[in-house]
Structures are given as C-alpha cells and as structure tokens.
Short mmCIF file of C-alpha atoms in Angstrom, two decimals:
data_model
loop_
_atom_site.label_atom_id
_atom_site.label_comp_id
_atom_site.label_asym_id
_atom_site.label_seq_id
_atom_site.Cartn_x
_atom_site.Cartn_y
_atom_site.Cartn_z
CA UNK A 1 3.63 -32.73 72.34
CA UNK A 2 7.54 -33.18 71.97
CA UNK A 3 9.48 -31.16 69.89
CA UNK A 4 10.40 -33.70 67.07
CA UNK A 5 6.31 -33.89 66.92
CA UNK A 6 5.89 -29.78 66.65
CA UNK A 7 8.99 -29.88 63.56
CA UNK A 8 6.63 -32.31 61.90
CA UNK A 9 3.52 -30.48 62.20
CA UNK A 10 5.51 -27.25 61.57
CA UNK A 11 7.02 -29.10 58.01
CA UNK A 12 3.10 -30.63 57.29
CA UNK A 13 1.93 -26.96 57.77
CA UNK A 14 4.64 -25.33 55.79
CA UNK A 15 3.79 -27.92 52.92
CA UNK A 16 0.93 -27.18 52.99
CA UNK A 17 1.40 -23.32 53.22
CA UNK A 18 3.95 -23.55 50.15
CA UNK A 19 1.57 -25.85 48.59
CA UNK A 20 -1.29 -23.37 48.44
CA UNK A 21 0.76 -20.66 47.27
CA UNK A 22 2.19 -22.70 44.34
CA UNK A 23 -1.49 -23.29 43.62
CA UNK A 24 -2.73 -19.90 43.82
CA UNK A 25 0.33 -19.00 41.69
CA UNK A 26 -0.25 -20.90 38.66
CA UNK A 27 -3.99 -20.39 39.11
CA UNK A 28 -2.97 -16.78 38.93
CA UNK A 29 -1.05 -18.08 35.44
CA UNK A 30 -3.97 -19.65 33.63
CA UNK A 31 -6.02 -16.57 34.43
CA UNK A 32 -3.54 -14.40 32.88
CA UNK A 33 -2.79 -16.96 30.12
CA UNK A 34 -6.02 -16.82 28.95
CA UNK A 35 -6.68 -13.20 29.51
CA UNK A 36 -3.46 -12.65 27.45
CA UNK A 37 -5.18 -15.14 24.93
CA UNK A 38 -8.61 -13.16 24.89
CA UNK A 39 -6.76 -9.83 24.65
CA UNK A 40 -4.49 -11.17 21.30
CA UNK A 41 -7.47 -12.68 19.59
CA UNK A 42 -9.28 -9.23 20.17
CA UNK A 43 -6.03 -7.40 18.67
CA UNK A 44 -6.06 -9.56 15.82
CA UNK A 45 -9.71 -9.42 14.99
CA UNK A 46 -9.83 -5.33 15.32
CA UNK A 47 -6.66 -5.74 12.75
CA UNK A 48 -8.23 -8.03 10.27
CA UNK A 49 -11.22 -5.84 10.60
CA UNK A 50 -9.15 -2.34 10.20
CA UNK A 51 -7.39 -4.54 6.99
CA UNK A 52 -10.59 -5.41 5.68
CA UNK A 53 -11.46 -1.30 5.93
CA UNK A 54 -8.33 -0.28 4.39
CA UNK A 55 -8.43 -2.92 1.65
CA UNK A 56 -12.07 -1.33 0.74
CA UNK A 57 -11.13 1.92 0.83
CA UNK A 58 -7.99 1.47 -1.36
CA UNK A 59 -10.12 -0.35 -3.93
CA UNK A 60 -12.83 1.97 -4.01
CA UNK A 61 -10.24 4.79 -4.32
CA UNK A 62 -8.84 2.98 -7.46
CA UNK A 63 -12.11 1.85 -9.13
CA UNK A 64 -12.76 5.77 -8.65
CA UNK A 65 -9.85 6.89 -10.31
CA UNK A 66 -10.29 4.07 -13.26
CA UNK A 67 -13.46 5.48 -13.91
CA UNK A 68 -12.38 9.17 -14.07
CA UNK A 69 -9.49 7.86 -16.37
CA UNK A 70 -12.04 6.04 -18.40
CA UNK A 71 -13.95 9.08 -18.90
CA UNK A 72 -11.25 11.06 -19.62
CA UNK A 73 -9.89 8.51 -22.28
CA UNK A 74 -13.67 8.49 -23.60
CA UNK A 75 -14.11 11.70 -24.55
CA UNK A 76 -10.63 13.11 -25.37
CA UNK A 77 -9.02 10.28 -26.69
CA UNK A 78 -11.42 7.98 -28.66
CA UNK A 79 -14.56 10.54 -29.27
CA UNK A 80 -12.35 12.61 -31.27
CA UNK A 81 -11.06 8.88 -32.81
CA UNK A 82 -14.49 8.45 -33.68
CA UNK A 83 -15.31 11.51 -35.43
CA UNK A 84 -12.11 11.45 -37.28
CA UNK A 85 -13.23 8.16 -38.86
CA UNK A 86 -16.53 9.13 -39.51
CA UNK A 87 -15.26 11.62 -41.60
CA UNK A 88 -12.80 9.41 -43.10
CA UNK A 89 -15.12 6.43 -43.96
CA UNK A 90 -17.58 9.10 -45.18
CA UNK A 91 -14.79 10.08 -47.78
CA UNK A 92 -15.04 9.10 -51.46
CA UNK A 93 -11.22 8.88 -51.74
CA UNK A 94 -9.63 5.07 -50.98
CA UNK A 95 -6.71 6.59 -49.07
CA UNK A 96 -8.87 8.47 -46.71
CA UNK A 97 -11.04 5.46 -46.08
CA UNK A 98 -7.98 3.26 -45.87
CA UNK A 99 -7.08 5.63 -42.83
CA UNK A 100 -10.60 5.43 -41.41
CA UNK A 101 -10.23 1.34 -41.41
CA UNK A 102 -7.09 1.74 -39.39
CA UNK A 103 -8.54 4.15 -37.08
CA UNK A 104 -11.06 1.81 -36.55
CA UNK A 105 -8.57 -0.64 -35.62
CA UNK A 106 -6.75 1.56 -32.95
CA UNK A 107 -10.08 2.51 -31.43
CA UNK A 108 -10.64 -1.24 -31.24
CA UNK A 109 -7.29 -1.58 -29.38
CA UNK A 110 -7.92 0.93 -27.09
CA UNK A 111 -11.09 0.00 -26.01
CA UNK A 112 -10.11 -2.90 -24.75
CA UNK A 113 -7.31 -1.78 -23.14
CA UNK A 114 -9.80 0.27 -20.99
CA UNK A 115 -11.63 -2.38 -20.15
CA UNK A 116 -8.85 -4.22 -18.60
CA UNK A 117 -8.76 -1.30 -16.14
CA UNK A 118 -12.02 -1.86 -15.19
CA UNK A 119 -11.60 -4.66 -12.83
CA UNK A 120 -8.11 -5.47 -10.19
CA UNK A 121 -6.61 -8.41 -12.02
CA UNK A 122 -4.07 -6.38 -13.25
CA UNK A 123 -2.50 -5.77 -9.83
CA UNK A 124 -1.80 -9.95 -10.15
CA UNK A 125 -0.08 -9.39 -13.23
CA UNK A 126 2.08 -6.48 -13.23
CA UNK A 127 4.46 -6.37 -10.77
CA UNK A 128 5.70 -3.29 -8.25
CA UNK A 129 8.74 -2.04 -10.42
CA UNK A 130 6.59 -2.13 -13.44
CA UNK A 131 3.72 0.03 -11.75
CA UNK A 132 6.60 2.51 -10.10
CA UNK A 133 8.48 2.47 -13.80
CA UNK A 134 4.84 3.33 -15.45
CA UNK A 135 3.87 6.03 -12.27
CA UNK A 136 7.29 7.85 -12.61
CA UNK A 137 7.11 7.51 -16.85
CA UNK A 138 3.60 9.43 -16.71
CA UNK A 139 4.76 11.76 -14.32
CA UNK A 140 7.77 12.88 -16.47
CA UNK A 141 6.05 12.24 -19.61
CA UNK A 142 3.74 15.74 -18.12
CA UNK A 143 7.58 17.63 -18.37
CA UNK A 144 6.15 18.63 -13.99
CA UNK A 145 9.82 17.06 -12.99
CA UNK A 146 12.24 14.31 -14.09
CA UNK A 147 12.24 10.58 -12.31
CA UNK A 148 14.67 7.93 -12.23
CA UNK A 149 13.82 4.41 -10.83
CA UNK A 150 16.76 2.42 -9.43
CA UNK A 151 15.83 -1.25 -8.59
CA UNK A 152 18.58 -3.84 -6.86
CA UNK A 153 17.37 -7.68 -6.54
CA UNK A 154 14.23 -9.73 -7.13
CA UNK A 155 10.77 -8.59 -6.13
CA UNK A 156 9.01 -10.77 -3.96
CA UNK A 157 5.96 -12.58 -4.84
CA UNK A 158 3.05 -10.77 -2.29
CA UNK A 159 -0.60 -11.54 -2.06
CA UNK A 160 -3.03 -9.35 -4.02
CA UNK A 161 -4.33 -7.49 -1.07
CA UNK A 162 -1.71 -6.24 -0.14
CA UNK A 163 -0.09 -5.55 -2.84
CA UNK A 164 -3.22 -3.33 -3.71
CA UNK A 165 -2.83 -1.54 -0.62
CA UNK A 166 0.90 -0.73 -1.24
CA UNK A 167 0.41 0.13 -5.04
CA UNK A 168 -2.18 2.84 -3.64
CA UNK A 169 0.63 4.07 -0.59
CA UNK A 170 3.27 4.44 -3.42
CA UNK A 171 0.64 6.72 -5.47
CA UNK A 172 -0.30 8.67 -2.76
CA UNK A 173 3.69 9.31 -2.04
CA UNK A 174 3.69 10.42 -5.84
CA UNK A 175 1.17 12.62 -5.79
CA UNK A 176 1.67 14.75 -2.52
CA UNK A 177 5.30 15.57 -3.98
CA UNK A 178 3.41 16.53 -7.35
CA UNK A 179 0.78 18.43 -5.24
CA UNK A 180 3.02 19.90 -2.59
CA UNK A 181 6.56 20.07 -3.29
CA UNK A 182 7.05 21.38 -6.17
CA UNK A 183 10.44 18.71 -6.59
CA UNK A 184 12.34 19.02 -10.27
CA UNK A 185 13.44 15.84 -9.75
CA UNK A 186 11.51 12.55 -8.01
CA UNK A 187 13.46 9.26 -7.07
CA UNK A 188 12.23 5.65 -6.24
CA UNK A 189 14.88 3.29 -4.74
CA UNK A 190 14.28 -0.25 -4.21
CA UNK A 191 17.24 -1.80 -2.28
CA UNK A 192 18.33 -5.34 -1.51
CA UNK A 193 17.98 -6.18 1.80
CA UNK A 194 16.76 -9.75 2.84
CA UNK A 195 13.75 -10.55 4.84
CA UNK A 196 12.33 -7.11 4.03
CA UNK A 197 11.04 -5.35 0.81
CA UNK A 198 11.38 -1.26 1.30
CA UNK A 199 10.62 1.38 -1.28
CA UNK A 200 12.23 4.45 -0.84
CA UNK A 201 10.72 7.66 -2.70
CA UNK A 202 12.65 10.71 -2.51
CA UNK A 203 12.17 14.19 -4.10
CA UNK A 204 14.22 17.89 -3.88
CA UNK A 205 11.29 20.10 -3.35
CA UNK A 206 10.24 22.14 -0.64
CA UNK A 207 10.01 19.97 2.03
CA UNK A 208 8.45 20.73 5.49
CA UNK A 209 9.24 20.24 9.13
CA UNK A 210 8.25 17.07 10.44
CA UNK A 211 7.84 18.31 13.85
CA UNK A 212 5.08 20.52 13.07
CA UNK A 213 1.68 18.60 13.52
CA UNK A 214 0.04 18.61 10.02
CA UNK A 215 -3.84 19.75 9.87
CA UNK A 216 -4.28 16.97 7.28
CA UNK A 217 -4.24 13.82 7.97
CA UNK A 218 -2.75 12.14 4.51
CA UNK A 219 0.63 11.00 6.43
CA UNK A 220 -1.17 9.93 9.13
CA UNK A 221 -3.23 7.53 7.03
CA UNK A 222 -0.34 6.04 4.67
CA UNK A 223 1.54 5.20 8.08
CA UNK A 224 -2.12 3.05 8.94
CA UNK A 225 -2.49 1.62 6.04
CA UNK A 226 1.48 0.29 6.02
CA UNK A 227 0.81 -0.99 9.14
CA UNK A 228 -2.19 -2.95 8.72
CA UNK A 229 -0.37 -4.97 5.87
CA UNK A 230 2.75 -5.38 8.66
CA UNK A 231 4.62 -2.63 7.55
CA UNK A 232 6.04 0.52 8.19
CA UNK A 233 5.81 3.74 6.76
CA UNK A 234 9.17 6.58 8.05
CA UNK A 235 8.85 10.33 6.39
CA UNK A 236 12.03 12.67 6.98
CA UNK A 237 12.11 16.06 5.26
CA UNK A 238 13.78 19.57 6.00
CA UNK A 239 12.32 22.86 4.94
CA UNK A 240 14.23 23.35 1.54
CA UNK A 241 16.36 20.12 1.52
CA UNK A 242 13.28 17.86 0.27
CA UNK A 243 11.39 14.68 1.74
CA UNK A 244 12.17 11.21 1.82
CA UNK A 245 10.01 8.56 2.37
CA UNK A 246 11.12 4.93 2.98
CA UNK A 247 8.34 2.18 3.29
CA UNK A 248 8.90 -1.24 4.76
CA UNK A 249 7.42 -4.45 4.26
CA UNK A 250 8.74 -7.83 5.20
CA UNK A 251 8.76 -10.74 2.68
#
C-alpha cells in the first residue's frame, strides 16, 4: 500500500471516527432533550397540582370564615333586629310600628347582603385596593391600631384564582401583625412599577428576628402559596423596629 493510499484510508477512517462521534453526540442531545422535556412537564404538573391544593385550601379557609361571620351577624346583629321589631309591630302606637316597618326593611337589606358572602363572586367584582381599603377600615374601625392605604397607578386585571389566593396572603399578613405585633400603626403600599404588581404591608410593632427558625409554619406557607400563583413573598423585621412584608406578583 503507498502512502497517498494509507492518507486516504487514514481520512475515510477519521470520517468515519468524527462521524460517529457527531452521531453519538446529538443522540446524546435528543436523550437529554426529551429527558429535560419529561422532567418540565413533571414540574409543571406537581405545580398545577400544588395550585389546585392551595386554591382549595384558600377557599375553604374563606367559606369558613363567611360562615363564622354569618353567624356572628345572625345572632348579634339581626336576632336582636328581630326582636326589636317584634316588639315594635306588637305596639299599639303608629310611631312605634312605623319604626318596626323600617326595621323590617334594614333586616331585609342585610340579609341579603349576607348572602352575597356566601358564594366567591365577589372576589370578581371588588377589586384589591377596595378589599385592602375595607381590611385596614375594619381593623381601625376596632380602635387595635391606625392604617393608612397608599395606592400609586392602575390595578391590573388578574384571574379569579389567583386573585383569591392573594386576597387570603394579604389577610393572613393582617392578622399575624394584629395577633403578634402588637403595631399602633399598620401600612399597605401599592407602588407603580411596570411588569409587576407588589403589595407592601408594613407595621411598627414588635417585630422578630428573621434569622431565628420559627416553630410555626404561617410564613413558611404565605411564601408557598405566592409562589404557586408566580410570585414572591420577602419578610424583613428587627426586634423592636417592626416587620415589613413586600409581596410580588407579575402582571
């Protein structure tokens, strides 16, 4: 064999040499590929599932609530309406009967504002600053702290879901300061920034070390449920200097 013919079989070989690692190497690809593809469609489905979780949860946390408000409202509020009309109506004087009617009429009006609470539609219907406005109103309306709301730009339009889920995150935030810090004063910011919605909710209480693992796990759960609507929940406090929570959603 000359040695032009050994440089051709030696070029033939290393074709085919190269040729076999190039097709071992993007065999190697598609097997990744579609590993990587498996793997993703398994992340998604465990976060549609832990979505679908924390979407039941959050409603059957409200619907719980509703109903304790419903009973509340049922005997405080409009079983002492009711007897006061009875004795009204049962009144030979036209004035006190007069005053029974319109009783009558206000129990009227308030039973059917109860039953709007009964179902979720609201959360279509009333929008974030509204429910933070009516939160922080109730809250102050108790004389347990003042609030002030400061809002800066439009509120994005977001689906039901999760606006249910974030409506239950911002109550939560409410009620461990009214549980736990003992704040006289509460804050909700809403800043303008584009591409992202964020809440911040602030109070002057006691505050606590963030560094310090917590033996509950109520943080640990409004950070989950932020991120399986795709967005993030950040807590900074000092012992004494108060807490600050900022939550982050993008539009």
């Amino acid at each position: 064999m000359t040695e032009q013919e050994s440089q051709i079989l030696l070029i033939i070989f290393g074709g085919i040499f190269l040729g076999a690692i190039m097709s071992s190497f993007v065999v190697a690809m598609v097997v990744l590929h579609r590993q990587r593809q498996v793997q993703n469609k398994q992340k998604i489905n465990q976060l549609q599932t832990e979505f679908e979780k924390t979407l039941l949860n959050v409603e059957n946390e409200i619907q719980q609530e509703t109903l304790t408000h419903i009973g509340r409202e049922l005997h405080d509020n409009i079983g002492q309406l009711l007897s006061l009309s009875k004795l009204y109506l049962g009144s030979s004087k036209p004035e006190k009967q007069a005053e029974g009617r319109n009783l009558i009429t206000k129990i009227i009006t308030e039973v059917r504002g109860l039953s709007k609470t009964l179902n979720l539609d609201w959360v279509e219907s009333m929008s974030l600053q509204d429910f933070i406005s009516q939160q922080l109103q109730k809250i102050q309306e108790t004389g347990f702290c003042e609030t002030s709301l400061h809002t800066n730009g439009k509120e994005p339009s977001f689906p039901k879901d999760k606006k249910l889920v974030l409506i239950r995150v911002i109550q939560e935030c409410l009620n461990n300061a009214i549980k736990h810090a003992s704040p006289s004063k509460i804050e909700v910011n809403i800043p303008q920034n584009p591409g992202e919605y964020q809440i911040h909710i602030s109070d002057n209480g006691k505050g606590f070390d963030t560094s310090v693992k917590s033996e509950g796990s109520g943080m640990y759960n409004l950070k989950k449920r932020m991120e399986t609507i795709g967005g993030k929940f950040l807590v900074t406090s000092t012992p004494g200097k108060g807490t600050e929570i900022k939550l982050f959603l993008p539009n």
